Coordinates of C-alpha atoms in Angstrom, one line a residue:
X25 CA 0.0 0.0 0.0
X26 CA 1.5 3.4 -1.0
X27 CA 1.7 6.2 1.5
X28 CA -1.2 8.2 0.0
X29 CA -3.7 5.3 0.3
X30 CA -2.6 4.6 3.9
X31 CA -2.8 8.3 4.8
X32 CA -6.4 8.3 3.4
X33 CA -7.4 5.3 5.5
X34 CA -5.8 6.7 8.6
X35 CA -7.5 10.1 8.1
X36 CA -11.0 8.6 7.6
X37 CA -10.5 6.2 10.5
X38 CA -9.5 9.0 12.9
X39 CA -12.5 11.1 11.8
X40 CA -14.8 8.2 12.5
X41 CA -13.4 6.5 15.6
X42 CA -11.7 9.4 17.4
X43 CA -13.7 12.5 16.3
X44 CA -17.0 10.6 16.3
X45 CA -18.1 12.0 13.0
X46 CA -20.8 10.1 11.1
X47 CA -20.1 8.5 7.8
X48 CA -22.3 11.2 6.1
X49 CA -20.4 14.0 7.9
X50 CA -17.0 12.6 6.7
X51 CA -18.3 12.2 3.2
X52 CA -19.4 15.8 3.1
X53 CA -16.1 17.1 4.5
X54 CA -14.0 15.1 2.0
X55 CA -16.4 15.5 -0.9
X56 CA -16.8 11.8 -1.6
X57 CA -19.7 9.3 -1.5
X58 CA -20.8 7.8 1.9
X59 CA -20.5 4.3 0.4
X60 CA -16.8 5.1 -0.3
X61 CA -16.3 6.0 3.4
X62 CA -17.9 2.6 4.3
X63 CA -15.4 0.8 2.1
X64 CA -12.5 2.8 3.4
X65 CA -13.4 2.0 7.0
X66 CA -13.6 -1.7 6.2
X67 CA -10.3 -1.6 4.4
X68 CA -8.7 0.1 7.4
X69 CA -9.8 -2.8 9.6
X70 CA -8.7 -5.4 7.0
X71 CA -5.2 -3.8 6.9
X72 CA -5.0 -3.7 10.7
X73 CA -4.9 0.1 10.7
X74 CA -7.9 -0.1 12.9
X75 CA -7.9 -2.8 15.6
X76 CA -11.0 -3.0 17.7
X77 CA -10.6 -4.4 21.3
X78 CA -13.7 -5.1 23.4
X79 CA -12.9 -4.9 27.2
X80 CA -15.0 -5.7 30.2
X81 CA -15.0 -7.7 33.4
X82 CA -17.6 -10.2 32.0
X83 CA -16.2 -11.0 28.6
X84 CA -15.7 -14.6 29.6
X85 CA -19.3 -15.0 30.4
X86 CA -20.4 -13.4 27.2
X87 CA -18.1 -15.8 25.3
X88 CA -19.8 -18.7 27.0
X89 CA -23.2 -17.3 26.1
X90 CA -22.3 -17.1 22.5
X91 CA -20.8 -20.7 22.4
X92 CA -23.9 -22.2 24.2
X93 CA -26.3 -20.4 21.9
X94 CA -24.5 -21.4 18.8
X95 CA -24.0 -25.0 19.9
X96 CA -27.6 -25.7 20.9
X97 CA -29.3 -23.2 18.5
X98 CA -30.7 -21.2 21.4
X99 CA -32.3 -17.8 20.9
X100 CA -30.2 -16.6 23.8
X101 CA -28.1 -17.8 26.7
X102 CA -27.5 -15.7 29.8
X103 CA -24.5 -16.7 31.9
X104 CA -24.2 -15.4 35.4
X105 CA -20.8 -15.1 37.2
X106 CA -20.4 -17.7 39.9
X107 CA -17.6 -18.8 42.3
X108 CA -16.9 -22.3 43.8
X109 CA -16.9 -20.7 47.2
X110 CA -20.6 -19.6 46.9
X111 CA -23.3 -21.5 48.6
X112 CA -26.0 -23.2 46.6
X113 CA -28.5 -20.6 47.9
X114 CA -26.2 -17.7 46.7
X115 CA -25.9 -19.3 43.2
X116 CA -29.7 -19.7 43.0
X117 CA -30.2 -16.2 44.1
X118 CA -28.0 -14.9 41.4
X119 CA -29.9 -16.9 38.8
X120 CA -33.2 -15.7 40.2
X121 CA -32.1 -12.1 39.9
X122 CA -31.0 -12.6 36.3
X123 CA -34.3 -14.3 35.5
X124 CA -36.4 -11.5 37.0
X125 CA -34.4 -8.9 35.1
X126 CA -34.8 -10.8 31.8
X127 CA -38.6 -11.2 32.3
X128 CA -39.0 -7.5 33.1
X129 CA -37.3 -6.7 29.8
X130 CA -39.6 -8.8 27.6
X131 CA -42.9 -8.7 29.4
X132 CA -45.7 -6.8 27.6
X133 CA -49.5 -6.3 27.9
X134 CA -51.4 -9.3 26.7
X135 CA -48.8 -11.9 27.7
X136 CA -49.7 -15.1 29.3
X137 CA -46.8 -16.2 31.5
X138 CA -46.4 -19.7 32.9
X139 CA -44.2 -20.9 35.7
X140 CA -43.1 -24.3 37.0
X141 CA -42.0 -24.8 40.6
X142 CA -38.8 -25.5 42.6
X143 CA -36.0 -23.9 44.5
X144 CA -34.4 -22.1 41.6
X145 CA -37.7 -20.5 40.4
X146 CA -38.6 -19.8 44.0
X147 CA -35.4 -17.7 44.2
X148 CA -37.1 -15.3 41.8
X149 CA -39.7 -14.4 44.4
X150 CA -37.3 -12.5 46.7
X151 CA -35.9 -10.5 43.8
X152 CA -39.2 -9.0 42.7
X153 CA -40.1 -5.3 43.1
X154 CA -43.1 -3.3 42.2
X155 CA -43.0 -2.9 38.4
X156 CA -45.1 -1.0 35.8
X157 CA -48.6 -2.3 35.8
X158 CA -49.2 -4.8 33.0
X159 CA -52.3 -6.5 31.7
X160 CA -50.8 -10.0 32.0
X161 CA -52.1 -13.4 33.1
X162 CA -49.8 -15.6 35.2
X163 CA -50.5 -19.3 35.3
X164 CA -49.0 -22.5 36.7
X165 CA -47.6 -25.0 34.1
X166 CA -47.7 -28.0 36.5
X167 CA -49.5 -29.1 39.6
X168 CA -47.9 -28.1 42.9
X169 CA -49.1 -29.3 46.3
X170 CA -46.6 -31.6 48.0
X171 CA -43.9 -31.6 50.7
X172 CA -42.2 -28.5 49.6
X173 CA -41.4 -25.0 51.1
X174 CA -44.2 -22.5 50.5
X175 CA -41.8 -20.1 48.6
X176 CA -41.1 -22.9 46.0
X177 CA -44.8 -23.7 45.4
X178 CA -45.9 -22.9 41.9
X179 CA -49.0 -21.0 43.2
X180 CA -46.8 -18.8 45.4
X181 CA -44.5 -18.0 42.5
X182 CA -47.4 -17.2 40.2
X183 CA -49.2 -15.0 42.8
X184 CA -46.1 -13.1 43.7
X185 CA -45.3 -12.2 40.1
X186 CA -48.9 -11.2 39.4
X187 CA -48.8 -8.9 42.5
X188 CA -45.5 -7.3 41.3
X189 CA -47.1 -6.4 37.9
X190 CA -50.7 -5.9 39.1
X191 CA -51.5 -8.8 36.8
X192 CA -54.0 -11.6 37.2
X193 CA -53.0 -14.8 39.0
X194 CA -54.5 -18.2 38.2
X195 CA -54.0 -21.2 40.5
X196 CA -53.8 -25.0 40.0
X197 CA -55.2 -27.0 42.9
X198 CA -53.8 -30.4 42.0
X199 CA -50.6 -32.4 42.6
X200 CA -48.0 -32.7 39.8
X201 CA -48.6 -36.4 39.6
X202 CA -51.9 -37.9 40.7
X203 CA -52.7 -41.5 41.8
X204 CA -54.5 -42.7 38.7
X205 CA -55.3 -41.9 35.0
X206 CA -58.9 -41.5 36.0
X207 CA -58.1 -38.9 38.6
X208 CA -56.0 -37.0 35.9
X209 CA -58.9 -37.2 33.4
X210 CA -61.4 -35.9 36.0
X211 CA -59.2 -32.9 36.7
X212 CA -58.6 -32.1 33.0
X213 CA -62.4 -32.3 32.4
X214 CA -63.3 -29.9 35.3
X215 CA -64.6 -26.4 34.4
X216 CA -61.8 -24.7 36.3
X217 CA -59.1 -26.7 34.6
X218 CA -60.6 -25.9 31.2
X219 CA -59.7 -22.3 31.9
X220 CA -56.1 -23.4 32.7
X221 CA -55.9 -25.3 29.4
X222 CA -57.2 -22.2 27.5
X223 CA -54.4 -20.1 29.1
X224 CA -51.8 -22.8 28.1
X225 CA -53.0 -22.5 24.5
X226 CA -52.4 -18.8 24.6
X227 CA -49.1 -19.0 26.5
X228 CA -46.4 -16.5 25.3
X229 CA -43.7 -17.0 28.0
X230 CA -42.8 -20.1 30.0
X231 CA -40.3 -20.0 32.8
X232 CA -39.2 -23.5 33.9
X233 CA -36.7 -25.2 36.1
X234 CA -34.8 -28.3 35.0
X235 CA -35.0 -31.3 37.3
X236 CA -31.9 -33.2 38.4
X237 CA -31.4 -36.9 37.6
X238 CA -33.8 -39.3 39.4
X239 CA -31.2 -40.1 42.1
X240 CA -31.6 -36.6 43.5
X241 CA -34.9 -35.5 42.0
X242 CA -37.2 -33.2 44.0
X243 CA -40.1 -35.2 42.8
X244 CA -38.9 -38.1 44.9
X245 CA -38.1 -36.2 48.0
X246 CA -41.3 -34.1 47.8
X247 CA -43.4 -37.2 47.9
X248 CA -44.8 -37.0 44.3
X249 CA -43.3 -40.4 43.4
X250 CA -43.7 -43.6 45.3
X251 CA -41.4 -46.6 45.3
X252 CA -43.2 -48.2 42.3
X253 CA -43.0 -45.0 40.3
X254 CA -39.3 -44.8 41.0
X255 CA -38.8 -48.3 39.8
X256 CA -40.7 -47.6 36.6
X257 CA -38.7 -44.5 35.9
X258 CA -35.4 -46.1 36.8
X259 CA -36.0 -48.6 34.0
X260 CA -36.5 -45.8 31.5
X261 CA -33.3 -44.0 32.6
X262 CA -34.5 -40.4 32.8
X263 CA -31.8 -37.8 33.0
X264 CA -34.1 -35.0 34.1
X265 CA -37.5 -33.4 33.9
X266 CA -39.3 -30.2 33.0
X267 CA -42.7 -29.6 34.6
X268 CA -42.6 -33.2 35.8
X269 CA -42.3 -34.5 32.2
X270 CA -39.2 -36.8 32.0
X271 CA -36.7 -37.1 29.2
X272 CA -33.5 -39.0 28.5
X273 CA -29.9 -37.8 27.8
X274 CA -30.8 -37.5 24.1
X275 CA -33.7 -35.1 24.9
X276 CA -36.4 -37.7 24.0
X277 CA -39.5 -37.6 26.1
X278 CA -40.2 -40.8 28.1
X279 CA -43.7 -42.2 28.0
X280 CA -45.0 -44.2 30.9
X281 CA -48.1 -44.6 33.2
X282 CA -46.6 -41.7 35.2
X283 CA -46.7 -39.4 32.3
X284 CA -50.4 -40.3 31.8
X285 CA -51.0 -39.3 35.5
X286 CA -49.2 -36.0 35.3
X287 CA -50.9 -32.6 35.6
X288 CA -48.7 -30.4 33.5
X289 CA -48.2 -28.8 30.1
X290 CA -46.8 -31.0 27.4
X291 CA -43.2 -30.6 26.4
X292 CA -44.1 -30.4 22.7
X293 CA -45.8 -27.1 23.4
X294 CA -42.6 -25.6 24.9
X295 CA -40.7 -26.6 21.8
X296 CA -42.9 -24.2 19.7
X297 CA -42.5 -21.2 21.9
X298 CA -40.4 -18.0 21.3
X299 CA -39.8 -17.7 25.0
X300 CA -39.4 -21.0 26.8
X301 CA -36.9 -20.0 29.4
X302 CA -34.9 -22.6 31.4
X303 CA -33.4 -21.5 34.7
X304 CA -31.0 -24.0 36.2
X305 CA -27.4 -24.5 37.5
X306 CA -25.2 -27.0 39.4
X307 CA -22.8 -29.7 38.6
X308 CA -25.4 -32.5 39.2
X309 CA -27.7 -30.9 36.5
X310 CA -25.2 -30.7 33.7
X311 CA -26.6 -33.8 31.9
X312 CA -30.2 -32.8 32.8
X313 CA -29.7 -29.4 31.2
X314 CA -27.9 -31.0 28.2
X315 CA -30.9 -33.3 27.6
X316 CA -33.3 -30.4 27.8
X317 CA -31.2 -28.5 25.3
X318 CA -31.0 -31.4 22.9
X319 CA -34.8 -31.9 23.1
X320 CA -35.3 -28.2 22.1
X321 CA -37.6 -27.7 25.1
X322 CA -36.1 -24.4 25.9
X323 CA -35.3 -21.4 23.7
X324 CA -33.4 -19.4 26.3
X325 CA -31.1 -20.7 29.1
X326 CA -30.2 -18.8 32.2
X327 CA -27.3 -20.5 34.1
X328 CA -24.0 -19.6 35.6
X329 CA -20.5 -19.8 34.2
X330 CA -19.5 -22.9 36.1
X331 CA -22.4 -24.9 34.8
X332 CA -22.1 -23.4 31.3
X333 CA -18.5 -24.5 31.0
X334 CA -19.3 -27.9 32.4
X335 CA -22.0 -28.4 29.8
X336 CA -19.7 -27.5 26.9
X337 CA -17.0 -29.7 28.3
X338 CA -19.5 -32.6 28.6
X339 CA -20.8 -32.3 25.0
X340 CA -17.3 -31.9 23.6
X341 CA -16.1 -34.9 25.5
X342 CA -19.1 -37.2 24.8
X343 CA -20.1 -35.9 21.4
X344 CA -23.6 -34.6 20.7
X345 CA -25.3 -38.0 20.3

């Protein structure tokens, strides 16, 4: 490149990047077309006359977000900073804060927003404030009563969010898994549940947790599953669940008598949504989250950097089967 061409590139670059002139303003000053300025700026980058460096404390997390989103074809991944020294509660609280902030950015009048239950989604409750009033319906995506803390109950999560936005809360008075198919059918056919089904059909945003493998599943310790159910599931080798619907490591939904007794939205409906947001972290859930991602049950993932890196290490080591 001769000195005159390089001088021209440097001049245009300094005007654009240091003097903050627009491309139109530079074109007018130099008496050339704006499209020429665009080409000169690109050539200045190609020739390393201009080198752009992006700095920030959280560039590592953003890189993980990009890699996760690209690998699993997610709409977006949000990766929260975490430390090994943090307690489980502190890590869940950080995720809850990120999930509340994300929801507040996307919520709009007319939305129907569904929630699952659990400790991670329960962590959102304490992060809520009073927000701009919205004409929004909040609805459970799965039955709730069982041996669980009140703040993790799906109806509590729904009610607290509805109160924060002055929206309308709907409740589900049923267990996640009922004793018989007949009981399930009677609930589904009831008038009040028909209203829930109608809301599920109009669902615009789903926020769900991702259950751990059966060995440490909340569904076992909360009393939803008896010994016979555990034996049935163990034979199917579930790796995790969303809304009490189980799937394997490949993301394939597992059909069983238990599934026929489950009071919850179907996973296939989550697959079709623009905002099916999974909120989960921890080493024991790496394979559970991977299965959910492979099944395309979530469009957005909110996790922390320790879990994100572990997921990527896992799929690279095992291969995306």
